[in-house]
Coordinates of C-alpha atoms and ligand atoms in Angstrom, one line a residue:
M1 CA -19.1 -35.5 -28.4
K2 CA -20.6 -39.2 -27.2
K3 CA -22.9 -40.2 -29.9
D4 CA -25.6 -41.8 -27.9
W5 CA -25.3 -38.7 -25.3
W6 CA -29.5 -38.5 -25.8
K7 CA -29.7 -41.7 -23.5
D8 CA -29.2 -40.1 -20.4
A9 CA -30.9 -36.7 -21.8
V10 CA -34.5 -35.5 -21.0
I11 CA -36.0 -33.9 -23.6
Y12 CA -38.7 -30.9 -23.2
Q13 CA -41.2 -30.2 -26.0
I14 CA -42.1 -27.0 -26.9
Y15 CA -45.7 -26.2 -29.2
P16 CA -44.0 -22.6 -30.1
R17 CA -47.5 -20.7 -30.7
S18 CA -48.6 -21.4 -27.5
F19 CA -45.2 -21.4 -25.2
Q20 CA -44.5 -17.5 -24.8
D21 CA -45.3 -14.3 -26.9
S22 CA -42.7 -11.8 -26.8
N23 CA -44.6 -9.0 -29.2
G24 CA -48.2 -8.9 -28.3
D25 CA -49.6 -10.6 -31.5
G26 CA -50.9 -13.3 -29.1
V27 CA -48.7 -16.0 -30.4
G28 CA -45.7 -17.7 -29.0
D29 CA -42.6 -17.0 -30.7
L30 CA -38.6 -17.5 -31.0
Q31 CA -37.7 -14.8 -28.9
G32 CA -40.4 -15.9 -25.9
I33 CA -38.5 -19.0 -25.8
I34 CA -35.3 -17.2 -25.5
K35 CA -36.4 -15.4 -22.4
R36 CA -37.5 -18.5 -20.9
L37 CA -34.4 -20.5 -21.3
P38 CA -33.2 -19.8 -17.5
Y39 CA -36.6 -21.7 -16.5
L40 CA -35.9 -24.8 -18.9
E41 CA -32.3 -24.6 -17.5
K42 CA -33.9 -24.7 -13.8
L43 CA -36.1 -27.7 -14.4
G44 CA -32.9 -29.6 -15.8
I45 CA -33.4 -30.8 -19.2
D46 CA -30.8 -31.2 -21.5
A47 CA -32.6 -30.7 -25.2
V48 CA -35.8 -29.1 -26.6
W49 CA -38.0 -30.2 -29.2
L50 CA -39.4 -27.1 -31.1
S51 CA -42.9 -28.3 -33.0
P52 CA -42.2 -26.6 -36.8
V53 CA -41.4 -23.0 -36.7
Y54 CA -40.6 -23.1 -40.7
R55 CA -42.4 -20.8 -42.9
S56 CA -46.1 -22.1 -43.5
P57 CA -49.3 -21.0 -44.1
M58 CA -50.7 -22.8 -40.8
D59 CA -53.3 -24.9 -42.3
D60 CA -52.1 -27.7 -39.2
N61 CA -50.0 -25.1 -37.5
G62 CA -47.0 -25.4 -39.1
Y63 CA -47.5 -29.1 -40.0
D64 CA -47.7 -28.0 -43.2
I65 CA -44.2 -26.1 -44.6
S66 CA -44.1 -23.7 -47.4
D67 CA -40.4 -23.3 -46.8
Y68 CA -38.0 -26.1 -45.1
Q69 CA -34.9 -23.1 -45.1
D70 CA -36.8 -20.1 -43.4
I71 CA -38.6 -19.1 -40.2
D72 CA -42.1 -18.1 -40.6
P73 CA -42.4 -14.8 -39.8
I74 CA -45.0 -15.3 -36.6
F75 CA -42.1 -17.1 -35.0
G76 CA -39.2 -14.7 -36.1
T77 CA -36.6 -14.8 -38.0
L78 CA -33.6 -17.1 -39.4
A79 CA -31.3 -14.8 -37.1
D80 CA -33.8 -15.6 -34.2
M81 CA -33.1 -19.3 -34.7
E82 CA -29.6 -18.8 -34.9
E83 CA -29.8 -16.9 -31.6
L84 CA -31.9 -19.5 -30.0
I85 CA -29.3 -22.2 -31.1
A86 CA -26.8 -20.5 -29.5
E87 CA -28.1 -18.9 -26.3
A88 CA -29.2 -22.8 -25.5
K89 CA -26.3 -23.9 -26.2
K90 CA -25.3 -21.4 -23.4
R91 CA -27.1 -23.3 -20.9
N92 CA -26.3 -26.8 -22.5
I93 CA -29.5 -27.3 -23.9
R94 CA -30.3 -28.4 -27.5
I95 CA -32.7 -27.6 -30.0
I96 CA -34.2 -30.3 -31.8
M97 CA -36.0 -29.4 -34.9
D98 CA -39.5 -31.1 -36.5
L99 CA -39.0 -32.4 -39.7
V100 CA -42.5 -32.9 -41.7
L101 CA -41.0 -35.2 -44.9
N102 CA -44.1 -37.2 -45.6
H103 CA -45.7 -34.1 -47.1
S104 CA -44.9 -30.5 -47.8
S105 CA -47.4 -27.0 -47.9
D106 CA -49.6 -26.9 -51.3
E107 CA -47.4 -23.3 -51.3
H108 CA -44.2 -24.6 -51.2
R109 CA -42.1 -23.8 -54.4
W110 CA -42.1 -27.3 -55.6
F111 CA -45.9 -27.5 -55.2
L112 CA -46.6 -24.7 -57.1
E113 CA -44.1 -25.5 -59.8
A114 CA -45.7 -29.4 -59.9
K115 CA -49.0 -28.4 -60.4
K116 CA -48.0 -26.3 -63.5
S117 CA -47.7 -29.2 -66.1
K118 CA -46.8 -33.2 -66.1
D119 CA -43.1 -32.2 -67.5
N120 CA -42.2 -29.6 -65.2
P121 CA -39.0 -31.0 -63.1
Y122 CA -41.1 -30.7 -59.8
H123 CA -44.3 -32.5 -61.2
D124 CA -42.9 -36.1 -60.0
Y125 CA -41.8 -34.5 -56.4
Y126 CA -45.7 -35.1 -55.5
V127 CA -47.6 -38.7 -55.9
W128 CA -49.9 -38.1 -58.8
R129 CA -52.4 -39.9 -60.6
D130 CA -54.0 -40.0 -64.2
G131 CA -58.1 -39.8 -63.9
K132 CA -61.2 -37.9 -64.8
E133 CA -62.4 -35.2 -62.9
G134 CA -64.9 -36.9 -60.4
E135 CA -63.7 -40.3 -60.9
L136 CA -61.2 -40.6 -58.0
P137 CA -58.4 -43.2 -58.1
N138 CA -59.7 -45.4 -55.1
D139 CA -61.7 -44.7 -52.0
M140 CA -58.8 -44.1 -49.5
K141 CA -59.7 -41.4 -47.0
A142 CA -57.5 -38.3 -45.4
C143 CA -56.6 -38.2 -42.1
F144 CA -58.7 -34.4 -42.0
G145 CA -61.6 -35.4 -43.5
G146 CA -62.5 -36.4 -47.4
S147 CA -60.6 -38.4 -50.0
C148 CA -56.6 -38.7 -50.4
W149 CA -57.2 -37.4 -53.8
E150 CA -57.5 -33.9 -55.1
W151 CA -58.3 -32.9 -58.6
V152 CA -55.7 -30.0 -60.8
P153 CA -57.2 -29.1 -63.7
E154 CA -53.9 -27.8 -65.2
V155 CA -52.6 -31.0 -65.4
G156 CA -55.6 -33.5 -65.5
Q157 CA -54.3 -35.6 -62.4
Y158 CA -55.1 -36.2 -59.1
Y159 CA -52.8 -35.5 -56.3
F160 CA -52.3 -37.7 -53.3
H161 CA -52.7 -36.1 -49.6
Q162 CA -52.9 -38.0 -46.5
F163 CA -53.4 -34.9 -44.4
S164 CA -55.2 -32.0 -45.2
V165 CA -55.6 -31.1 -49.2
K166 CA -53.1 -28.3 -48.3
Q167 CA -50.5 -31.1 -47.1
P168 CA -49.5 -32.6 -50.5
D169 CA -47.5 -35.7 -50.0
L170 CA -43.9 -36.0 -51.1
N171 CA -42.9 -38.8 -53.6
W172 CA -40.1 -40.8 -51.7
E173 CA -39.4 -42.5 -55.0
N174 CA -37.6 -39.7 -56.7
P175 CA -34.1 -39.3 -55.7
K176 CA -34.0 -35.9 -56.7
L177 CA -36.4 -35.2 -53.7
R178 CA -35.0 -37.1 -51.6
Q179 CA -31.6 -35.5 -52.4
E180 CA -32.9 -31.9 -52.1
I181 CA -34.1 -32.8 -48.3
Y182 CA -30.6 -34.2 -47.6
N183 CA -29.2 -30.8 -48.5
M184 CA -31.7 -29.0 -46.2
I185 CA -31.3 -31.3 -43.6
L186 CA -27.3 -30.6 -43.7
W187 CA -27.5 -27.1 -44.0
W188 CA -29.6 -27.3 -40.4
M189 CA -27.0 -29.4 -39.2
D190 CA -24.6 -27.2 -40.2
K191 CA -26.6 -24.2 -38.0
G192 CA -25.9 -26.1 -35.1
V193 CA -29.7 -27.8 -34.4
G194 CA -29.0 -31.0 -31.8
G195 CA -31.5 -33.2 -33.7
F196 CA -34.5 -33.7 -35.4
R197 CA -38.1 -35.0 -34.6
L198 CA -39.1 -36.7 -38.0
D199 CA -43.3 -36.3 -38.4
V200 CA -45.4 -39.4 -39.6
I201 CA -42.3 -40.9 -40.7
D202 CA -43.7 -44.5 -41.1
Q203 CA -45.8 -43.0 -43.9
I204 CA -43.0 -41.9 -46.5
A205 CA -42.9 -45.1 -48.5
K206 CA -46.5 -44.8 -49.5
E207 CA -48.1 -47.3 -52.4
P208 CA -52.0 -45.7 -52.7
D209 CA -52.4 -48.0 -55.7
Q210 CA -52.1 -51.1 -53.0
K211 CA -53.9 -48.8 -50.3
I212 CA -50.7 -48.8 -48.6
T213 CA -49.6 -45.6 -46.2
Q214 CA -47.8 -46.7 -43.0
N215 CA -44.6 -49.2 -43.2
G216 CA -44.7 -49.3 -47.3
P217 CA -42.0 -51.4 -48.7
R218 CA -39.5 -49.4 -49.5
L219 CA -39.5 -47.6 -45.4
H220 CA -36.7 -48.8 -43.9
E221 CA -34.4 -48.5 -47.2
F222 CA -35.6 -44.9 -47.3
I223 CA -34.6 -44.4 -43.8
R224 CA -31.2 -45.8 -43.9
E225 CA -30.3 -43.5 -46.8
L226 CA -31.6 -40.5 -45.2
S227 CA -29.7 -41.7 -41.6
R228 CA -26.4 -42.6 -43.6
E229 CA -26.8 -39.2 -46.0
T230 CA -27.2 -36.7 -43.0
F231 CA -27.9 -37.6 -39.2
Q232 CA -24.8 -40.0 -39.3
K233 CA -22.7 -37.2 -39.9
G234 CA -22.9 -35.9 -36.8
A235 CA -24.2 -36.5 -33.0
L236 CA -27.6 -36.0 -33.1
I237 CA -30.8 -37.4 -31.6
T238 CA -33.1 -38.6 -34.3
V239 CA -36.9 -39.3 -32.9
G240 CA -39.6 -40.7 -35.7
E241 CA -43.0 -41.0 -35.0
A242 CA -44.3 -44.0 -36.0
W243 CA -48.0 -44.7 -35.4
G244 CA -47.6 -47.8 -37.1
A245 CA -44.8 -49.3 -35.1
D246 CA -44.4 -52.9 -33.3
V247 CA -41.7 -53.9 -31.3
E248 CA -39.9 -55.7 -34.4
R249 CA -40.1 -52.5 -36.3
A250 CA -38.8 -50.5 -33.5
K251 CA -35.8 -52.5 -33.3
L252 CA -34.8 -51.5 -37.1
Y253 CA -35.8 -48.0 -36.1
S254 CA -33.6 -47.6 -33.1
N255 CA -31.1 -50.1 -33.8
P256 CA -27.7 -49.7 -31.8
D257 CA -25.7 -49.6 -34.9
G258 CA -26.8 -46.2 -35.8
S259 CA -28.4 -47.2 -39.0
E260 CA -32.0 -45.6 -38.6
F261 CA -32.8 -43.3 -35.8
S262 CA -32.1 -43.0 -32.1
M263 CA -35.6 -44.1 -31.3
V264 CA -39.1 -44.0 -32.1
F265 CA -42.3 -42.3 -30.6
Q266 CA -44.6 -45.0 -30.8
F267 CA -48.1 -45.1 -29.6
E268 CA -49.4 -48.4 -28.3
H269 CA -49.7 -47.1 -24.5
I270 CA -52.2 -44.3 -25.7
H271 CA -54.5 -46.4 -27.2
M272 CA -55.2 -48.0 -24.0
D273 CA -58.2 -46.3 -23.5
Q274 CA -59.8 -46.9 -26.9
L275 CA -61.4 -49.6 -28.1
P276 CA -60.0 -51.8 -31.0
G277 CA -62.1 -50.9 -34.3
K278 CA -63.3 -47.8 -32.5
E279 CA -62.0 -43.6 -33.1
K280 CA -60.2 -41.8 -30.3
W281 CA -63.4 -40.1 -30.0
D282 CA -65.6 -43.0 -28.6
L283 CA -64.5 -42.7 -25.4
S284 CA -63.8 -45.9 -22.9
P285 CA -61.8 -45.7 -19.6
L286 CA -58.1 -47.0 -19.1
R287 CA -57.3 -50.5 -19.2
L288 CA -54.6 -50.7 -16.8
V289 CA -53.6 -54.4 -16.7
E290 CA -53.4 -53.7 -20.6
L291 CA -51.2 -50.8 -20.1
K292 CA -48.9 -52.8 -18.0
Q293 CA -48.4 -55.4 -20.4
V294 CA -48.0 -53.0 -23.2
Y295 CA -45.1 -51.3 -21.3
K296 CA -43.4 -54.9 -20.3
K297 CA -43.4 -55.7 -23.4
W298 CA -41.9 -52.7 -25.1
Q299 CA -39.2 -52.2 -21.8
T300 CA -38.5 -55.9 -22.4
G301 CA -38.2 -56.0 -26.2
L302 CA -35.8 -53.5 -26.6
Y303 CA -33.6 -54.2 -24.1
N304 CA -29.9 -54.3 -25.3
C305 CA -31.4 -53.9 -28.3
G306 CA -33.5 -50.9 -29.4
W307 CA -34.3 -47.8 -27.3
N308 CA -37.5 -46.5 -26.0
S309 CA -39.2 -42.9 -25.8
L310 CA -41.2 -41.8 -22.9
F311 CA -44.2 -40.1 -22.8
W312 CA -47.7 -39.7 -22.0
N313 CA -48.1 -36.3 -23.9
N314 CA -47.6 -34.2 -27.0
H315 CA -49.3 -31.7 -29.0
D316 CA -51.6 -34.0 -30.6
L317 CA -52.8 -35.5 -27.1
P318 CA -55.1 -34.5 -24.5
R319 CA -53.3 -33.6 -21.0
I320 CA -52.5 -37.0 -19.0
V321 CA -53.4 -35.8 -15.2
S322 CA -56.7 -35.1 -17.2
R323 CA -57.0 -38.3 -19.1
W324 CA -55.7 -41.2 -16.5
G325 CA -55.0 -38.9 -13.7
N326 CA -57.5 -36.7 -11.9
D327 CA -57.7 -32.9 -12.4
K328 CA -59.3 -32.5 -9.3
E329 CA -59.2 -33.3 -5.6
Y330 CA -55.8 -34.9 -6.4
R331 CA -54.2 -33.3 -9.4
V332 CA -51.3 -32.7 -7.7
E333 CA -50.7 -36.1 -6.5
S334 CA -51.8 -38.0 -9.8
A335 CA -49.4 -35.7 -12.1
K336 CA -46.4 -36.9 -9.7
M337 CA -47.5 -40.2 -9.9
L338 CA -47.8 -40.4 -13.7
A339 CA -44.5 -39.1 -13.9
T340 CA -43.1 -41.4 -11.4
V341 CA -44.3 -44.1 -13.3
L342 CA -42.7 -42.8 -16.5
H343 CA -39.6 -41.6 -15.6
G344 CA -38.8 -45.0 -13.7
M345 CA -38.3 -46.5 -16.5
Q346 CA -35.7 -46.9 -19.8
G347 CA -35.8 -44.7 -22.4
T348 CA -35.7 -41.1 -23.0
P349 CA -38.1 -39.3 -21.1
Y350 CA -40.0 -36.4 -23.1
I351 CA -41.9 -33.4 -21.0
Y352 CA -44.5 -32.0 -23.0
E353 CA -44.7 -28.0 -22.3
G354 CA -47.2 -27.7 -19.0
E355 CA -47.2 -31.4 -17.9
E356 CA -44.5 -30.3 -15.4
L357 CA -46.9 -28.1 -13.8
G358 CA -49.7 -30.6 -13.9
M359 CA -51.4 -28.1 -16.8
T360 CA -54.8 -30.2 -17.1
N361 CA -57.4 -30.2 -20.3
V362 CA -59.1 -26.9 -20.8
G363 CA -62.9 -27.8 -21.2
F364 CA -64.2 -25.3 -24.1
T365 CA -67.8 -25.6 -24.2
D366 CA -68.2 -24.4 -27.2
I367 CA -66.8 -25.5 -30.9
S368 CA -66.2 -21.7 -31.6
Q369 CA -63.6 -21.9 -28.8
Y370 CA -61.4 -24.6 -30.9
R371 CA -58.9 -23.8 -33.4
D372 CA -57.0 -27.1 -34.5
I373 CA -58.0 -28.6 -37.9
E374 CA -58.7 -32.4 -36.7
T375 CA -61.3 -30.8 -34.4
M376 CA -63.1 -28.7 -36.8
N377 CA -63.1 -32.1 -39.2
M378 CA -64.3 -34.2 -36.5
Y379 CA -67.0 -32.2 -35.4
R380 CA -67.9 -31.6 -39.3
E381 CA -68.2 -35.1 -39.8
R382 CA -70.0 -36.2 -36.4
K383 CA -72.6 -33.7 -37.3
A384 CA -73.1 -35.0 -40.4
A385 CA -73.1 -38.7 -39.1
G386 CA -76.0 -37.5 -36.3
Y387 CA -73.9 -37.1 -33.4
S388 CA -75.9 -34.5 -30.8
E389 CA -74.0 -31.4 -30.2
A390 CA -73.5 -32.5 -26.0
E391 CA -71.9 -35.7 -27.5
I392 CA -69.5 -34.4 -29.6
L393 CA -68.0 -31.9 -27.1
K394 CA -68.1 -34.6 -24.6
S395 CA -65.4 -36.1 -26.9
L396 CA -63.5 -33.1 -27.6
Q397 CA -63.7 -32.0 -23.8
A398 CA -61.4 -35.5 -23.6
K399 CA -59.5 -35.6 -26.7
S400 CA -59.3 -32.6 -28.7
R401 CA -55.8 -32.0 -29.8
D402 CA -56.5 -28.3 -28.2
N403 CA -56.2 -29.4 -24.8
G404 CA -52.7 -29.8 -25.2
R405 CA -52.3 -26.8 -27.1
T406 CA -53.8 -24.0 -24.7
P407 CA -51.1 -21.1 -23.7
M408 CA -48.5 -22.0 -21.4
Q409 CA -49.3 -20.9 -17.9
W410 CA -46.6 -18.6 -16.4
S411 CA -48.4 -16.6 -13.8
D412 CA -51.4 -15.2 -12.6
E413 CA -51.3 -12.1 -14.4
E414 CA -53.6 -11.7 -17.6
N415 CA -53.3 -14.2 -20.1
A416 CA -51.3 -16.3 -17.7
G417 CA -48.3 -14.0 -18.5
F418 CA -48.2 -15.7 -22.1
T419 CA -49.0 -12.4 -24.1
T420 CA -50.1 -8.8 -23.8
G421 CA -52.4 -9.3 -26.5
T422 CA -55.1 -11.5 -27.4
P423 CA -54.3 -15.1 -27.4
W424 CA -54.6 -17.4 -30.7
I425 CA -56.7 -20.1 -28.6
S426 CA -57.9 -19.1 -24.6
V427 CA -55.8 -19.6 -21.9
N428 CA -57.0 -22.5 -19.8
S429 CA -59.1 -20.3 -17.1
N430 CA -57.6 -22.5 -14.3
Y431 CA -54.4 -20.6 -14.4
H432 CA -54.8 -18.0 -11.4
E433 CA -54.4 -21.8 -9.2
I434 CA -52.1 -23.4 -11.7
N435 CA -48.9 -21.2 -13.1
A436 CA -45.3 -21.5 -13.6
E437 CA -44.4 -18.8 -10.6
K438 CA -46.8 -20.4 -7.8
E439 CA -45.1 -23.8 -8.8
L440 CA -41.4 -22.4 -8.5
A441 CA -42.2 -21.0 -5.0
D442 CA -43.7 -24.0 -3.9
P443 CA -41.3 -27.2 -3.1
D444 CA -43.9 -29.5 -3.0
S445 CA -45.2 -28.6 -6.6
V446 CA -45.2 -30.7 -9.1
F447 CA -42.4 -28.6 -11.0
C448 CA -40.2 -29.4 -8.1
Y449 CA -41.1 -33.1 -8.2
Y450 CA -40.2 -33.4 -12.1
Q451 CA -37.0 -31.7 -11.4
K452 CA -36.2 -34.3 -8.8
L453 CA -37.1 -36.9 -11.2
I454 CA -34.7 -35.5 -13.8
H455 CA -32.1 -34.8 -11.2
L456 CA -32.3 -38.5 -9.9
R457 CA -31.9 -40.1 -13.5
K458 CA -28.7 -38.4 -13.8
E459 CA -27.4 -39.2 -10.3
N460 CA -28.0 -42.9 -10.6
R461 CA -27.2 -45.4 -13.5
I462 CA -29.7 -47.6 -12.8
F463 CA -32.3 -45.7 -14.4
L464 CA -30.2 -45.8 -17.7
D465 CA -29.5 -49.3 -18.1
G466 CA -31.5 -51.6 -15.5
A467 CA -33.7 -54.2 -17.0
F468 CA -37.3 -54.2 -16.2
T469 CA -39.4 -56.5 -14.2
L470 CA -43.1 -56.1 -14.0
L471 CA -44.8 -57.0 -11.0
A472 CA -48.4 -57.5 -9.9
E473 CA -48.9 -57.9 -13.3
Q474 CA -52.9 -59.0 -12.8
D475 CA -53.5 -56.0 -10.0
Q476 CA -56.1 -53.8 -10.7
Q477 CA -54.9 -50.5 -9.3
I478 CA -51.1 -51.0 -8.8
F479 CA -48.5 -50.1 -11.3
A480 CA -45.3 -52.0 -9.9
Y481 CA -42.0 -52.8 -11.4
T482 CA -38.2 -52.9 -10.7
R483 CA -35.1 -52.2 -12.5
T484 CA -32.3 -54.6 -11.6
D485 CA -28.3 -54.3 -12.4
E486 CA -25.7 -56.5 -11.2
T487 CA -25.2 -54.1 -8.0
E488 CA -28.4 -52.4 -7.3
E489 CA -32.1 -52.5 -7.8
L490 CA -35.1 -50.0 -8.1
L491 CA -38.2 -50.7 -7.1
V492 CA -41.1 -48.2 -8.5
C493 CA -44.8 -48.7 -7.2
A494 CA -47.8 -46.6 -7.8
N495 CA -51.4 -46.3 -7.2
F496 CA -53.0 -45.6 -10.2
T497 CA -56.7 -44.9 -8.8
K498 CA -58.5 -42.9 -6.5
D499 CA -59.0 -45.6 -4.0
P500 CA -56.4 -46.9 -1.7
A501 CA -54.7 -50.0 -3.1
D502 CA -53.5 -52.9 -1.1
A503 CA -49.6 -52.5 -1.0
G504 CA -48.5 -55.9 -1.0
V505 CA -46.2 -56.1 -3.5
M506 CA -44.1 -53.3 -1.9
E507 CA -44.1 -54.6 1.4
A508 CA -42.9 -57.9 0.2
W509 CA -40.2 -56.2 -1.9
K510 CA -38.8 -54.2 1.1
Q511 CA -39.0 -57.0 3.5
A512 CA -36.5 -58.9 0.8
H513 CA -34.4 -55.4 1.0
P514 CA -34.5 -54.2 4.3
D515 CA -32.1 -51.5 3.8
A516 CA -33.8 -49.6 1.0
E517 CA -33.6 -46.1 0.9
L518 CA -36.6 -44.4 -0.8
L519 CA -35.7 -41.9 -3.7
I520 CA -38.7 -39.9 -4.2
H521 CA -42.6 -40.2 -2.9
N522 CA -45.3 -37.9 -3.3
Y523 CA -46.5 -37.7 0.1
K524 CA -45.0 -36.0 3.2
E525 CA -46.1 -38.9 5.4
A526 CA -43.7 -42.1 5.1
P527 CA -45.8 -45.2 3.1
G528 CA -47.6 -47.5 4.6
S529 CA -49.2 -50.9 3.8
T530 CA -52.0 -49.4 1.9
L531 CA -51.0 -46.8 -1.1
K532 CA -52.9 -43.6 -1.1
P533 CA -54.7 -41.8 -3.7
Y534 CA -52.4 -42.0 -6.8
E535 CA -49.5 -42.3 -4.2
A536 CA -46.3 -43.6 -5.9
V537 CA -42.5 -44.2 -4.9
I538 CA -39.4 -45.0 -6.0
Y539 CA -37.0 -47.1 -3.6
R540 CA -33.4 -48.4 -4.3
A541 CA -31.5 -50.9 -2.8
S542 CA -28.3 -52.6 -3.2
H543 CA -28.4 -56.5 -3.7
Ligands
GLC601 C1 -48.0 -35.7 -37.1 C2 -48.3 -34.4 -36.1 C3 -49.2 -33.6 -36.2 C4 -50.0 -33.3 -37.6 C5 -49.5 -34.4 -38.5 C6 -49.5 -34.3 -40.0 O1 -48.9 -36.7 -36.3 O2 -47.8 -34.8 -34.8 O3 -49.4 -33.0 -35.4 O4 -51.0 -33.2 -37.8 O5 -48.1 -35.3 -38.3 O6 -48.4 -33.8 -40.2

């Protein structure tokens, strides 16, 4: 098998609790995923990244693992997991598991032991500081609220947690812990998994005394050892989640020599509707010109010396069509436009469940409808800080992680065909209009458009290795770029707004390439010199 098969692959992310329930308990499960493999095959994807399905008390929906070598009963059994890997393989789909290695659950056997006494062999698997109850080691704050430090009376020490109090940080300085992690990964590799997504991997080399969480001094040393001891023994896709990555660091992470990962998930583009120094909840419009510059930097910066992941969505982000498209009158057009802009670039595209249907934010109007720990925490903090209920709900409607976590909309049956029971989180009420059954039956649907894009990427090598050049850099409406190799050129041109946009840049390119062929287009009528709301095209021409 080619070591870098993942370069021309398209990955589909499943949030298992929201994908398909098979037993009526209201929570999606592995048998549900198996049932939907034909759907995924039809879409044309090559691999599925599963958010965590390990045993977990579910404080953070599985990102708090209490046994890395077992499946949580709400999702099924280890045998179901083996069946999923085997069934997916029959359809040429690989299964990518989510590895949460920065922290475990406080209910993991290691932590239960660790907190018994200072001389317990597992004590040093976690990060502890001496102190007195009520006198915190320092003022570092945890991601899901409160201090990073939690007192354990049994040992008279604080443990460190960057996320919730139920997610104690693992101590990567300890070689025995690292070895246990490697053994566990090799065990999964032996089961035939196709790769791993590494949760908040840039936070493993923490130095709490210096208040360092991201990009700690030993980070790349740890990652190289991890990669050498595990991933490099197979032909895996590995993708590190790295909120703190810049282009220089991403070159290390995705070094073509394979010493670290295949690629990283970095989020610089995602911040283009957030103002510097502000929180994501402080809403601000998208800055398109800056967004284009960010892509230019990453597309040119990693060319021939690294690899990009391409994504708009995941389980931590709101739905892109509601965020930067238009989820009302131009839902279909804008969903297709966003897909065109992204899939035209160099890198490995990730499609998050429901994105291929143009699923939208859910618009919950009451805090009781939300489930996410981050959302609950924000609600408490902003209430205490004096924000009004209406202001808080407005921010959540735009940015809560639950927007991406409502059940997959399969059909217009009750609960969108997701479950016969009561779903763990409400289904978006627009499922009668937006659902997979309807999309599959309509050749002009968002689904069919994604299918076509995936196909185009596979048929045309230039998507894989063409060099990227941004056009019309200062244009406030148009996102246009070319991809070029020795023989061919692609033009990707899109109107990112709901107003008609002057397409002079496209006209000029077409004049220079009179033989250009239209590969894909999100409107029926041929493109004119003005691009319609959210209109997008890809042309191909030979030099
Ligand atoms: C990552 C996950 C997120 C989780 C956090 C803590 O950012 O994507 O869902 O809450 O890590 O594990």
